PDB file of C-alpha atoms and ligand atoms in Angstrom:
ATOM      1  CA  UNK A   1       3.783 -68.502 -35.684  1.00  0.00           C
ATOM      2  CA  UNK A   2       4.949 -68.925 -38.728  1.00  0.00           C
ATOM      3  CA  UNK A   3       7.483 -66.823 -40.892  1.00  0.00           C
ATOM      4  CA  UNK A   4       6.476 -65.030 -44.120  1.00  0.00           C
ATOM      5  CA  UNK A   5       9.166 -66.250 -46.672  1.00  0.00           C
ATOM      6  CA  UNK A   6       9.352 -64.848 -50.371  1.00  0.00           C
ATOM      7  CA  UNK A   7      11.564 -66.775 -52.615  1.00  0.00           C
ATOM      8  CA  UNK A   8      11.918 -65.914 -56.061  1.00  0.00           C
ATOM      9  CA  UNK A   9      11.987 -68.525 -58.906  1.00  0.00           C
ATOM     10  CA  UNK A  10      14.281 -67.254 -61.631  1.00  0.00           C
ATOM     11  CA  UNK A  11      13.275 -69.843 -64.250  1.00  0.00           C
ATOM     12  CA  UNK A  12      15.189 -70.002 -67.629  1.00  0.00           C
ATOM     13  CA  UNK A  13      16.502 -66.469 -67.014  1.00  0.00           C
ATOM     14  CA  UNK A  14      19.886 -64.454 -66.308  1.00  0.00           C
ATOM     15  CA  UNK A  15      23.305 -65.125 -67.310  1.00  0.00           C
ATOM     16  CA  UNK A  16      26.531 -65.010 -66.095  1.00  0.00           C
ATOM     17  CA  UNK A  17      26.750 -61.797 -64.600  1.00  0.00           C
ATOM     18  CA  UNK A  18      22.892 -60.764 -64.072  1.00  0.00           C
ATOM     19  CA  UNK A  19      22.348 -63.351 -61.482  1.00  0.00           C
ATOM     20  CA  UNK A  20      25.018 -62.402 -59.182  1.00  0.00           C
ATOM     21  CA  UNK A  21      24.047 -58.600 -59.787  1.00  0.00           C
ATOM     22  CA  UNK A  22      20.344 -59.231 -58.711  1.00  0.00           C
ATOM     23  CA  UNK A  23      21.339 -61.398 -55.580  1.00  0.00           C
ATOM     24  CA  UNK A  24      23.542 -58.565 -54.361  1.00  0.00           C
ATOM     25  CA  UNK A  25      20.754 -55.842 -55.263  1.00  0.00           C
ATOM     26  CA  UNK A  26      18.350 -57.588 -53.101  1.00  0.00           C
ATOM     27  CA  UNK A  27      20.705 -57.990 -50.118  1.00  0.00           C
ATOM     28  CA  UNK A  28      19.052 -54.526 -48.295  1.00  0.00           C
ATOM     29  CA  UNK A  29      15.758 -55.237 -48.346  1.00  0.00           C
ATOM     30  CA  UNK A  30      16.780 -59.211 -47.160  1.00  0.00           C
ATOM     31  CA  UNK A  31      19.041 -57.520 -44.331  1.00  0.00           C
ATOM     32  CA  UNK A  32      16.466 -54.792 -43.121  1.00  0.00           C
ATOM     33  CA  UNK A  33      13.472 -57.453 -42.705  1.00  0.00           C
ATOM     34  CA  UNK A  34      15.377 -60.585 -41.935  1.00  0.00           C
ATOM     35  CA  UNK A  35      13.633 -60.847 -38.642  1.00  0.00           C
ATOM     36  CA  UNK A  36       9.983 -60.984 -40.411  1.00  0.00           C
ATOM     37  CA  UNK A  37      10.421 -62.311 -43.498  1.00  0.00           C
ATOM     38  CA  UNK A  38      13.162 -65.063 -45.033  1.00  0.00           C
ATOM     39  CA  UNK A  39      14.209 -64.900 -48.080  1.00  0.00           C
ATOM     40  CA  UNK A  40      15.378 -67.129 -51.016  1.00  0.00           C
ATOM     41  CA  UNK A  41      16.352 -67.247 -54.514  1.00  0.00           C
ATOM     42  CA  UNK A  42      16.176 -70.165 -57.420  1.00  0.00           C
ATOM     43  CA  UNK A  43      18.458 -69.560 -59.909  1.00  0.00           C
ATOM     44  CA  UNK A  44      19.386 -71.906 -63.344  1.00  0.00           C
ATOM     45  CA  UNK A  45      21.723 -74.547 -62.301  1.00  0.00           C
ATOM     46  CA  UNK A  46      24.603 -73.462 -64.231  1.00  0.00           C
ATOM     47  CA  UNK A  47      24.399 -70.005 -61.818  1.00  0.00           C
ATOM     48  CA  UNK A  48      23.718 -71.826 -58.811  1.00  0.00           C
ATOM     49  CA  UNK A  49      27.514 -71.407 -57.390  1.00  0.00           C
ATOM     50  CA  UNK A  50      28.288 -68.232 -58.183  1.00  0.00           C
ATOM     51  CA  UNK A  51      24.947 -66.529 -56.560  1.00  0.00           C
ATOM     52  CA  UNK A  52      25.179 -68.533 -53.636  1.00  0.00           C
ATOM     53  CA  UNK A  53      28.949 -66.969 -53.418  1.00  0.00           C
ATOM     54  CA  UNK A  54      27.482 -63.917 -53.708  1.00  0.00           C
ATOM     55  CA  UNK A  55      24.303 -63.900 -51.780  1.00  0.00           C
ATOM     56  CA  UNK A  56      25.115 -62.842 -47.966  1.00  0.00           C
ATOM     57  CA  UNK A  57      22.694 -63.912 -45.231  1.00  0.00           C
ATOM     58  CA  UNK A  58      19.964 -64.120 -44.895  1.00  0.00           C
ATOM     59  CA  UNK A  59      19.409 -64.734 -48.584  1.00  0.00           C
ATOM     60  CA  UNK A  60      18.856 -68.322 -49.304  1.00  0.00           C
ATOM     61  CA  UNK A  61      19.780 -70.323 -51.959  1.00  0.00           C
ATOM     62  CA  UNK A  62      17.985 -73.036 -53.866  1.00  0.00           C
ATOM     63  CA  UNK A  63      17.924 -74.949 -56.820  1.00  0.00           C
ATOM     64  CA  UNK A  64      14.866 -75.210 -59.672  1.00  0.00           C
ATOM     65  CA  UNK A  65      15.026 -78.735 -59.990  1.00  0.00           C
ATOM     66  CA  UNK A  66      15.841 -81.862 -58.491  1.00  0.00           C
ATOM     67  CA  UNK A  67      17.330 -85.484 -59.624  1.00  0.00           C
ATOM     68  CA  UNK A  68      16.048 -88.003 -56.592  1.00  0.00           C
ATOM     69  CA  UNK A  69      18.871 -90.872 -57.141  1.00  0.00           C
ATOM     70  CA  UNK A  70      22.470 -90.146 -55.603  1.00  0.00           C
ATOM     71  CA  UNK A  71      24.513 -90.724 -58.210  1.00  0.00           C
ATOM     72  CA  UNK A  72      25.736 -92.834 -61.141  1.00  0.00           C
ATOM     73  CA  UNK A  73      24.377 -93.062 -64.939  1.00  0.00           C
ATOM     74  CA  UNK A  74      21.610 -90.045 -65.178  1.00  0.00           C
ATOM     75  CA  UNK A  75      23.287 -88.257 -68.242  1.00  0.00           C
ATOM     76  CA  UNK A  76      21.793 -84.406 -67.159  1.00  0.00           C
ATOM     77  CA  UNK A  77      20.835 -85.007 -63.786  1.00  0.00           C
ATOM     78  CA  UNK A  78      21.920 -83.118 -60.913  1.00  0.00           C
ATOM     79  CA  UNK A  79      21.576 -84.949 -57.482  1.00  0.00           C
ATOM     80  CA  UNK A  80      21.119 -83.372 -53.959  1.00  0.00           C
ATOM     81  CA  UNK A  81      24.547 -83.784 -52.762  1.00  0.00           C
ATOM     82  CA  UNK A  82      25.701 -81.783 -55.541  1.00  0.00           C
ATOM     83  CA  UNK A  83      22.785 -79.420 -54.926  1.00  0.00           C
ATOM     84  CA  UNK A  84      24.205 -79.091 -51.111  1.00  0.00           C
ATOM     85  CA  UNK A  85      27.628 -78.742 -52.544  1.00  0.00           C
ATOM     86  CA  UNK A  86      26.963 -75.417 -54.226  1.00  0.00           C
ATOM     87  CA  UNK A  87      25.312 -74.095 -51.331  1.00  0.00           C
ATOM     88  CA  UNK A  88      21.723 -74.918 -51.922  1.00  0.00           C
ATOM     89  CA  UNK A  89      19.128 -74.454 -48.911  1.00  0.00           C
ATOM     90  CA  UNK A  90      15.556 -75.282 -50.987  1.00  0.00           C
ATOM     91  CA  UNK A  91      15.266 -77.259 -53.822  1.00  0.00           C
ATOM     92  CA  UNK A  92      11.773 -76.654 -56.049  1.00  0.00           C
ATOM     93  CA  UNK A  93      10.161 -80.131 -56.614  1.00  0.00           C
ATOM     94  CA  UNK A  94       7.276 -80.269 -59.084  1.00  0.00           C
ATOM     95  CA  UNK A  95       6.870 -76.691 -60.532  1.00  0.00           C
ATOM     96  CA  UNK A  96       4.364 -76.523 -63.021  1.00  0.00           C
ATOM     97  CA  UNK A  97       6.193 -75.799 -65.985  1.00  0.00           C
ATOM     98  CA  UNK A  98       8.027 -78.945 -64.898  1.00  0.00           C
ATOM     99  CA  UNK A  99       4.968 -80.989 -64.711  1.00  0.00           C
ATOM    100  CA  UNK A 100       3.314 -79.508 -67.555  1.00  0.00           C
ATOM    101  CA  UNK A 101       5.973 -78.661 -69.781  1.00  0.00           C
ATOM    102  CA  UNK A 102       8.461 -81.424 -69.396  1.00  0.00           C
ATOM    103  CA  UNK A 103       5.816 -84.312 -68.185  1.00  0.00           C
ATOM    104  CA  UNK A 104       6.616 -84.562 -64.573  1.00  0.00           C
ATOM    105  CA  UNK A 105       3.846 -86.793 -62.962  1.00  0.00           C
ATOM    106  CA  UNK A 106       3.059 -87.027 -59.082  1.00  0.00           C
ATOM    107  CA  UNK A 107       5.493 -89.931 -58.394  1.00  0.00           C
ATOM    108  CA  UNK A 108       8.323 -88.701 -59.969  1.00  0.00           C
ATOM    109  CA  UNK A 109       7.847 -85.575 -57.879  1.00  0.00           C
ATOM    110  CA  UNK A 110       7.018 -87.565 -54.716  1.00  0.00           C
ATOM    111  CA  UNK A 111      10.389 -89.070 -55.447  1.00  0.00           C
ATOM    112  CA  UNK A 112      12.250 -85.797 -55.990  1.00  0.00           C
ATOM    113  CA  UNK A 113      10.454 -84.600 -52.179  1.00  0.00           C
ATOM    114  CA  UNK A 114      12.054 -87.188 -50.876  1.00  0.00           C
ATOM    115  CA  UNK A 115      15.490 -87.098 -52.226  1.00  0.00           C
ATOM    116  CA  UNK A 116      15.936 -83.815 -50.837  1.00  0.00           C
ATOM    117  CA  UNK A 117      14.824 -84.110 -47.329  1.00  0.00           C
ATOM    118  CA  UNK A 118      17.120 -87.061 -47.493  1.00  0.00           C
ATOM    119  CA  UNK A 119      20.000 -85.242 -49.363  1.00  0.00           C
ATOM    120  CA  UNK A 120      19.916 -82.592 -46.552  1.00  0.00           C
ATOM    121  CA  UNK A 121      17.660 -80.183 -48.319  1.00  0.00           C
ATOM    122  CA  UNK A 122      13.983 -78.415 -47.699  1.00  0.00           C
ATOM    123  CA  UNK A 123      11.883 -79.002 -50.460  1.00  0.00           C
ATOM    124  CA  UNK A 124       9.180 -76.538 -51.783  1.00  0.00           C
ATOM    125  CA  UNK A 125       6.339 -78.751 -53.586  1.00  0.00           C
ATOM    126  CA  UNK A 126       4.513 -76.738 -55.813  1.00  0.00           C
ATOM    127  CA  UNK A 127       0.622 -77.465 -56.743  1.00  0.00           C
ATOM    128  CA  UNK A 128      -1.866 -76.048 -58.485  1.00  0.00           C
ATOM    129  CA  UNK A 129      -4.742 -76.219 -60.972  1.00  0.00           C
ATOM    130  CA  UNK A 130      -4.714 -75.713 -64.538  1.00  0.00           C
ATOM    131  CA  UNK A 131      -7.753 -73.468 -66.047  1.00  0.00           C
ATOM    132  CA  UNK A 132      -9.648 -76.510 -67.263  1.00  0.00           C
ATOM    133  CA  UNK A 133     -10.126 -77.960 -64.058  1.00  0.00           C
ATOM    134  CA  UNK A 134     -10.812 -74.935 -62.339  1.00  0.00           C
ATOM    135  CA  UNK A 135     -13.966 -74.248 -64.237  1.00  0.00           C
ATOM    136  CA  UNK A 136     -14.895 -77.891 -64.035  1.00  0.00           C
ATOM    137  CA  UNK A 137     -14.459 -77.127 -60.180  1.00  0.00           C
ATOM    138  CA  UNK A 138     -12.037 -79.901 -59.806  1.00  0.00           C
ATOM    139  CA  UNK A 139      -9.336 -77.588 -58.148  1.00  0.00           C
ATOM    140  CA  UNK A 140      -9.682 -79.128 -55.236  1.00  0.00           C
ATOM    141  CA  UNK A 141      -9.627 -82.359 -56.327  1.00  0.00           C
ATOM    142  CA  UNK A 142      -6.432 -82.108 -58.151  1.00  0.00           C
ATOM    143  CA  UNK A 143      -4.656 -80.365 -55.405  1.00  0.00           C
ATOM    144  CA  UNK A 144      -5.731 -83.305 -53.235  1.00  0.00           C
ATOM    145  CA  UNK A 145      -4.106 -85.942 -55.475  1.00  0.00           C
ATOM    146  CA  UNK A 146      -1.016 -83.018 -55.711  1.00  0.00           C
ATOM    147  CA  UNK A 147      -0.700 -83.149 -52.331  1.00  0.00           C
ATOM    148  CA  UNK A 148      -1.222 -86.698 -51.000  1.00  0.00           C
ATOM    149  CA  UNK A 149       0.777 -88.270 -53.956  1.00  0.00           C
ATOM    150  CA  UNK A 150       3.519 -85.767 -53.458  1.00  0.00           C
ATOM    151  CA  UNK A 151       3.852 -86.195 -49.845  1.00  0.00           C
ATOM    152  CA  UNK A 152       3.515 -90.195 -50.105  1.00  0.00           C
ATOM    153  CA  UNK A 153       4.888 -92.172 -47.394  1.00  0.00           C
ATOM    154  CA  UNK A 154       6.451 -88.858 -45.854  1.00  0.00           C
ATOM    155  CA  UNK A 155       6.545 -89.022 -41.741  1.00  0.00           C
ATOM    156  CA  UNK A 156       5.550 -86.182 -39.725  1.00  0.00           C
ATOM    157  CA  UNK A 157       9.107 -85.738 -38.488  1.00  0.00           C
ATOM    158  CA  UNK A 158       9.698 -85.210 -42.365  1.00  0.00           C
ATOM    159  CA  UNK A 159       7.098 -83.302 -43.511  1.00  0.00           C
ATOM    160  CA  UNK A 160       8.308 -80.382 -41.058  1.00  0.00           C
ATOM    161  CA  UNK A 161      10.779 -79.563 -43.808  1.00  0.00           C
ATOM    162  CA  UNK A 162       8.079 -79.405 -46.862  1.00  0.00           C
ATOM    163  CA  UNK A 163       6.923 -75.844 -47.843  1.00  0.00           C
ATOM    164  CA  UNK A 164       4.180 -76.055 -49.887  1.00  0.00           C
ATOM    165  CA  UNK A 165       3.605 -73.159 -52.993  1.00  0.00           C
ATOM    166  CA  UNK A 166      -0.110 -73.136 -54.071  1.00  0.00           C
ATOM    167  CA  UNK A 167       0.660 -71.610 -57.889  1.00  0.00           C
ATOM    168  CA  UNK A 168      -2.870 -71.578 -59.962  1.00  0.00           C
ATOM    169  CA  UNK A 169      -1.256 -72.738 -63.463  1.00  0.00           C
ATOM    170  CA  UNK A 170      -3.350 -69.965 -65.174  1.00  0.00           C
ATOM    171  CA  UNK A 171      -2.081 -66.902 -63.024  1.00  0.00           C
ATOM    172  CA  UNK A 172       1.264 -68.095 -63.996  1.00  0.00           C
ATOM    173  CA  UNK A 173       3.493 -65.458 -66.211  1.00  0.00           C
ATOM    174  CA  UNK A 174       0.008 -64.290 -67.305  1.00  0.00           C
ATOM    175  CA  UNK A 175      -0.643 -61.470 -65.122  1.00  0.00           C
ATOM    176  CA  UNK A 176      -3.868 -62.838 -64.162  1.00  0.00           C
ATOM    177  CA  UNK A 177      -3.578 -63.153 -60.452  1.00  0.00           C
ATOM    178  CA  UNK A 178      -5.490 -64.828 -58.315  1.00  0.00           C
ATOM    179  CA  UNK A 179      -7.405 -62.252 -56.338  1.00  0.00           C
ATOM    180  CA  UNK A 180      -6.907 -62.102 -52.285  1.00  0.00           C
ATOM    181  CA  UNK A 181     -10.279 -64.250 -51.782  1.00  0.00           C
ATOM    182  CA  UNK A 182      -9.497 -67.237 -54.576  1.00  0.00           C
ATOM    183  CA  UNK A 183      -6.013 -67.710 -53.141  1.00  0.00           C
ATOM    184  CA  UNK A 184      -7.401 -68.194 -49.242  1.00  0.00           C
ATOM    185  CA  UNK A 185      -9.835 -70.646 -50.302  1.00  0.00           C
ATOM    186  CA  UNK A 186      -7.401 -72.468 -51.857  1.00  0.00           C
ATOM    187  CA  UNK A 187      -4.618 -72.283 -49.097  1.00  0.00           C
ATOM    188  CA  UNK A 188      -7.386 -72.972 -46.260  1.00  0.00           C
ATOM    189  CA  UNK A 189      -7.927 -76.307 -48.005  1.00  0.00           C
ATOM    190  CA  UNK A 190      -4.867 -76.883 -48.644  1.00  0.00           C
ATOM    191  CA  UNK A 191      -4.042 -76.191 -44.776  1.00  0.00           C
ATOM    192  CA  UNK A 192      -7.537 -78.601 -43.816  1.00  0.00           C
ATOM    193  CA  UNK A 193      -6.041 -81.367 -45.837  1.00  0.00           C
ATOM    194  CA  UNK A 194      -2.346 -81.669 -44.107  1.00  0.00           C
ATOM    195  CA  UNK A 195      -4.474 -81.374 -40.760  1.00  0.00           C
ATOM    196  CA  UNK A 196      -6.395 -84.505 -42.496  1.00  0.00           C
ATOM    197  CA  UNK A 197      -3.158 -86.547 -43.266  1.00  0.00           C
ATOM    198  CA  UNK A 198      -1.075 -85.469 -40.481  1.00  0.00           C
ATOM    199  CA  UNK A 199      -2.287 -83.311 -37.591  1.00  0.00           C
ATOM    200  CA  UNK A 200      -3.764 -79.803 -36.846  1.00  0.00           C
ATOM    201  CA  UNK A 201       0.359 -78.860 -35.317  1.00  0.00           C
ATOM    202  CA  UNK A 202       1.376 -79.907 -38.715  1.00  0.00           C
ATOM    203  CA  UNK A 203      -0.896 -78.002 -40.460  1.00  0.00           C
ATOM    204  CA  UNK A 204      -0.225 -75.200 -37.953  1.00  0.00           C
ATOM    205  CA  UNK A 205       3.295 -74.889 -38.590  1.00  0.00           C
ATOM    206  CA  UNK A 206       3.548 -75.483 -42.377  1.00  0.00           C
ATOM    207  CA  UNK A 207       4.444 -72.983 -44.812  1.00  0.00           C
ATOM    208  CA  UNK A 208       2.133 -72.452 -47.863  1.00  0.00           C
ATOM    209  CA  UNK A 209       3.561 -69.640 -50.269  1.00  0.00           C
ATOM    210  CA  UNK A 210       1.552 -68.370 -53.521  1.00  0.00           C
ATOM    211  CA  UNK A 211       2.648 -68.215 -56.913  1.00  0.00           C
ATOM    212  CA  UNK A 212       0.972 -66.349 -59.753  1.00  0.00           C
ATOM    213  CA  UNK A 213       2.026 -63.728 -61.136  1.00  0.00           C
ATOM    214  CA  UNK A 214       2.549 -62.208 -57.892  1.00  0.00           C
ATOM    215  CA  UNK A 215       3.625 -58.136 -57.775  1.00  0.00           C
ATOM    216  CA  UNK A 216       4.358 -55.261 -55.484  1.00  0.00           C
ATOM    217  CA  UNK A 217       1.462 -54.213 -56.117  1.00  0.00           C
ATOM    218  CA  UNK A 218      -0.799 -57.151 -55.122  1.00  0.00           C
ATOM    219  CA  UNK A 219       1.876 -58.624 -52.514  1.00  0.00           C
ATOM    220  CA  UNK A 220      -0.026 -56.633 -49.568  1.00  0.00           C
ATOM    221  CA  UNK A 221      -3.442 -58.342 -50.529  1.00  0.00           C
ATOM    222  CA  UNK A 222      -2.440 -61.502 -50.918  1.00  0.00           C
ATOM    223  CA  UNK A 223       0.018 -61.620 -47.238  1.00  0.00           C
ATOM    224  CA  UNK A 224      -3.039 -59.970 -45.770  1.00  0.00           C
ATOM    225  CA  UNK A 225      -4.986 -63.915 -46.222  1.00  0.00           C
ATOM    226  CA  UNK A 226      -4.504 -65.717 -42.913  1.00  0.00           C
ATOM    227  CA  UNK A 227      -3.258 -68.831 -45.072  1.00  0.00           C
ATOM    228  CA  UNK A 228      -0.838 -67.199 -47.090  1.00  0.00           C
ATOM    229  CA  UNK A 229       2.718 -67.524 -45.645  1.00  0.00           C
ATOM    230  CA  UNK A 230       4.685 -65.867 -48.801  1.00  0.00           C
ATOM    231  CA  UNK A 231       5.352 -65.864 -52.378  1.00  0.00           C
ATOM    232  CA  UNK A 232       6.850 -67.792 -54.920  1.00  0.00           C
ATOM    233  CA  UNK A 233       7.772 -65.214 -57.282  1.00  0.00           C
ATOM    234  CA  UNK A 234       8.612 -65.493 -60.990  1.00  0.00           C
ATOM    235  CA  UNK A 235       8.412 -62.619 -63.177  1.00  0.00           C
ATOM    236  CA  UNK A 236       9.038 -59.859 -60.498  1.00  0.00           C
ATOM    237  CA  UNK A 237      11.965 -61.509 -59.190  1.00  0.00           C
ATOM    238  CA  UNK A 238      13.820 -61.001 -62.079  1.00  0.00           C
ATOM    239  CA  UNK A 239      14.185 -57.296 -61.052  1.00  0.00           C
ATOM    240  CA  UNK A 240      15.742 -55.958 -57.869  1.00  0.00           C
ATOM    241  CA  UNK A 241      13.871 -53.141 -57.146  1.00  0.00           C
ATOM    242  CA  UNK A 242      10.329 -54.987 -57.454  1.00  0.00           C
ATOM    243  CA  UNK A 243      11.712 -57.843 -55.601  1.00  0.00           C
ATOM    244  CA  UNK A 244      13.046 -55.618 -53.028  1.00  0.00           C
ATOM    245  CA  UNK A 245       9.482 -54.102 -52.425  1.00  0.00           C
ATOM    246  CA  UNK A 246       7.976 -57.043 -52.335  1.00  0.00           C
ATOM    247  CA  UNK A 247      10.105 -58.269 -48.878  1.00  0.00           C
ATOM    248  CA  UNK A 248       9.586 -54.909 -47.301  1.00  0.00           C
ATOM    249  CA  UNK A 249       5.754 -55.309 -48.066  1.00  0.00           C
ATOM    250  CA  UNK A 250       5.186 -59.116 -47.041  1.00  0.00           C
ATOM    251  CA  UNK A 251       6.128 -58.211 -43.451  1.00  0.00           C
TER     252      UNK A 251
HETATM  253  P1  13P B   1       5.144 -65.480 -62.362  1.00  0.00           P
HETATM  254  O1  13P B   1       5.321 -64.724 -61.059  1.00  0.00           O
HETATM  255  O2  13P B   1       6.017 -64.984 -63.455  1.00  0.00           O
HETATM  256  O3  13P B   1       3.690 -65.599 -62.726  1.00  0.00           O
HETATM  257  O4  13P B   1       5.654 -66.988 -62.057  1.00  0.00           O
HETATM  258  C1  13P B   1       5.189 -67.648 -60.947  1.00  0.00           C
HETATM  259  C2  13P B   1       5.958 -68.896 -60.781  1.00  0.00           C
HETATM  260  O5  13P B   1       5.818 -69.835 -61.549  1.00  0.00           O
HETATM  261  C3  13P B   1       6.938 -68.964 -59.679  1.00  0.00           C
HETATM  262  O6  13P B   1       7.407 -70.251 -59.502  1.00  0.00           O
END
């Protein structure tokens, strides 16, 4: 069976003191429903120390971002073993804003997959359509090439540490969600597809969280959707209460 898990990614927001404030406010509803649901936040790298100071279990920890070589001469680049140094748990490879803001393509996050499962960490590759293709009807297509690229040359044993986040690029920070139905027919494929490339145990036990603009209001819908394990949260993470309610409510 597996475990619902709501993470929420912080993006380019907080500061100093906010961060450490909205880990602690969300301890409660981590604490009360730690046995159903788990629980992690992404904060900015800069952050990523002090909130995982100050986040108790069973709040996780992970990082936005990844670099996928060790070290050396990557002027900016922050490598898993730093990641894990700070306390980081997850590591987001491949969000859209980083593919279609900064240019990420499929290899590069392939590469960044694999650098954390290697570097100790459990990746969270994030897929998903942009508008276009979805009313050319090539959303499956793309999250096919999403998901075989990204998972390239990944074993089995490996793959059991991938969570997958399905996040429709036009439900993102728009408020246009994906309704209840749209989101299962996407996370069924998805789910089809890893029993394609690896087996139906794999596909079984994997996680696959939505993203998109994802509320209190709409969590209960979209956790009712056999395929839906959780949700990557932007926007609603950014405020204790409403991330609070959205734990208690993805039980
Ligand atoms: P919003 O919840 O703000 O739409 O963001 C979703 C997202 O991109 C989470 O990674």
């Amino acid at each position: 069976m597996r475990k619902a898990f709501v993470a929420g990614n912080w993006k380019m927001n907080t500061d100093n003191h906010s961060g450490v404030e909205l880990v602690k406010g969300i301890k409660d509803a981590a604490q009360a429903n730690s046995s159903k649901v788990d629980v992690a936040v992404f904060p900015p790298f800069v952050y990523l120390q002090q909130v995982a100071k100050a986040a108790e279990a069973p709040i996780a920890v992970g990082s936005q971002d990844i670099y996928f070589e060790e070290k050396g001469a990557f002027t900016g680049e922050i490598s898993s073993a730093m990641l894990k140094d700070v306390g980081c748990v997850y590591a987001l490879c491949g969000h859209s804003e980083r593919r279609h803001v900064i240019g990420e393509t499929n290899e590069i996050v392939n590469k960044k997959v694999k650098a954390s499962i290697d570097g100790g960490l459990l990746p969270v590759l994030c897929i998903g359509e942009l508008i276009e293709e979805r009313k050319a009807e090539k959303t499956f297509e793309v999250l096919t090439e999403q998901i075989k690229k990204g998972l390239a040359g990944l074993t089995a044993e490996k793959v059991s540490a991938v969570t997958l986040a399905y996040e429709p690029v036009w439900a993102i920070g728009t408020g246009l969600t994906a309704t209840g139905e749209q989101a299962q027919e996407a996370h069924s494929f998805i789910r089809k597809l890893i029993a394609e490339i690896y087996d139906e145990t794999i596909a079984e036990n994997i996680r696959i969280l939505y993203g998109g603009s994802a509320k209190p209001e709409n969590t209960a819908e979209l956790m009712a959707q056999k395929d839906i394990d959780g949700l990557l949260v932007g926007g609603a993470s950014l405020k204790a209460d409403s991330f609070s309610a959205m734990i208690a409510a993805a039980v």
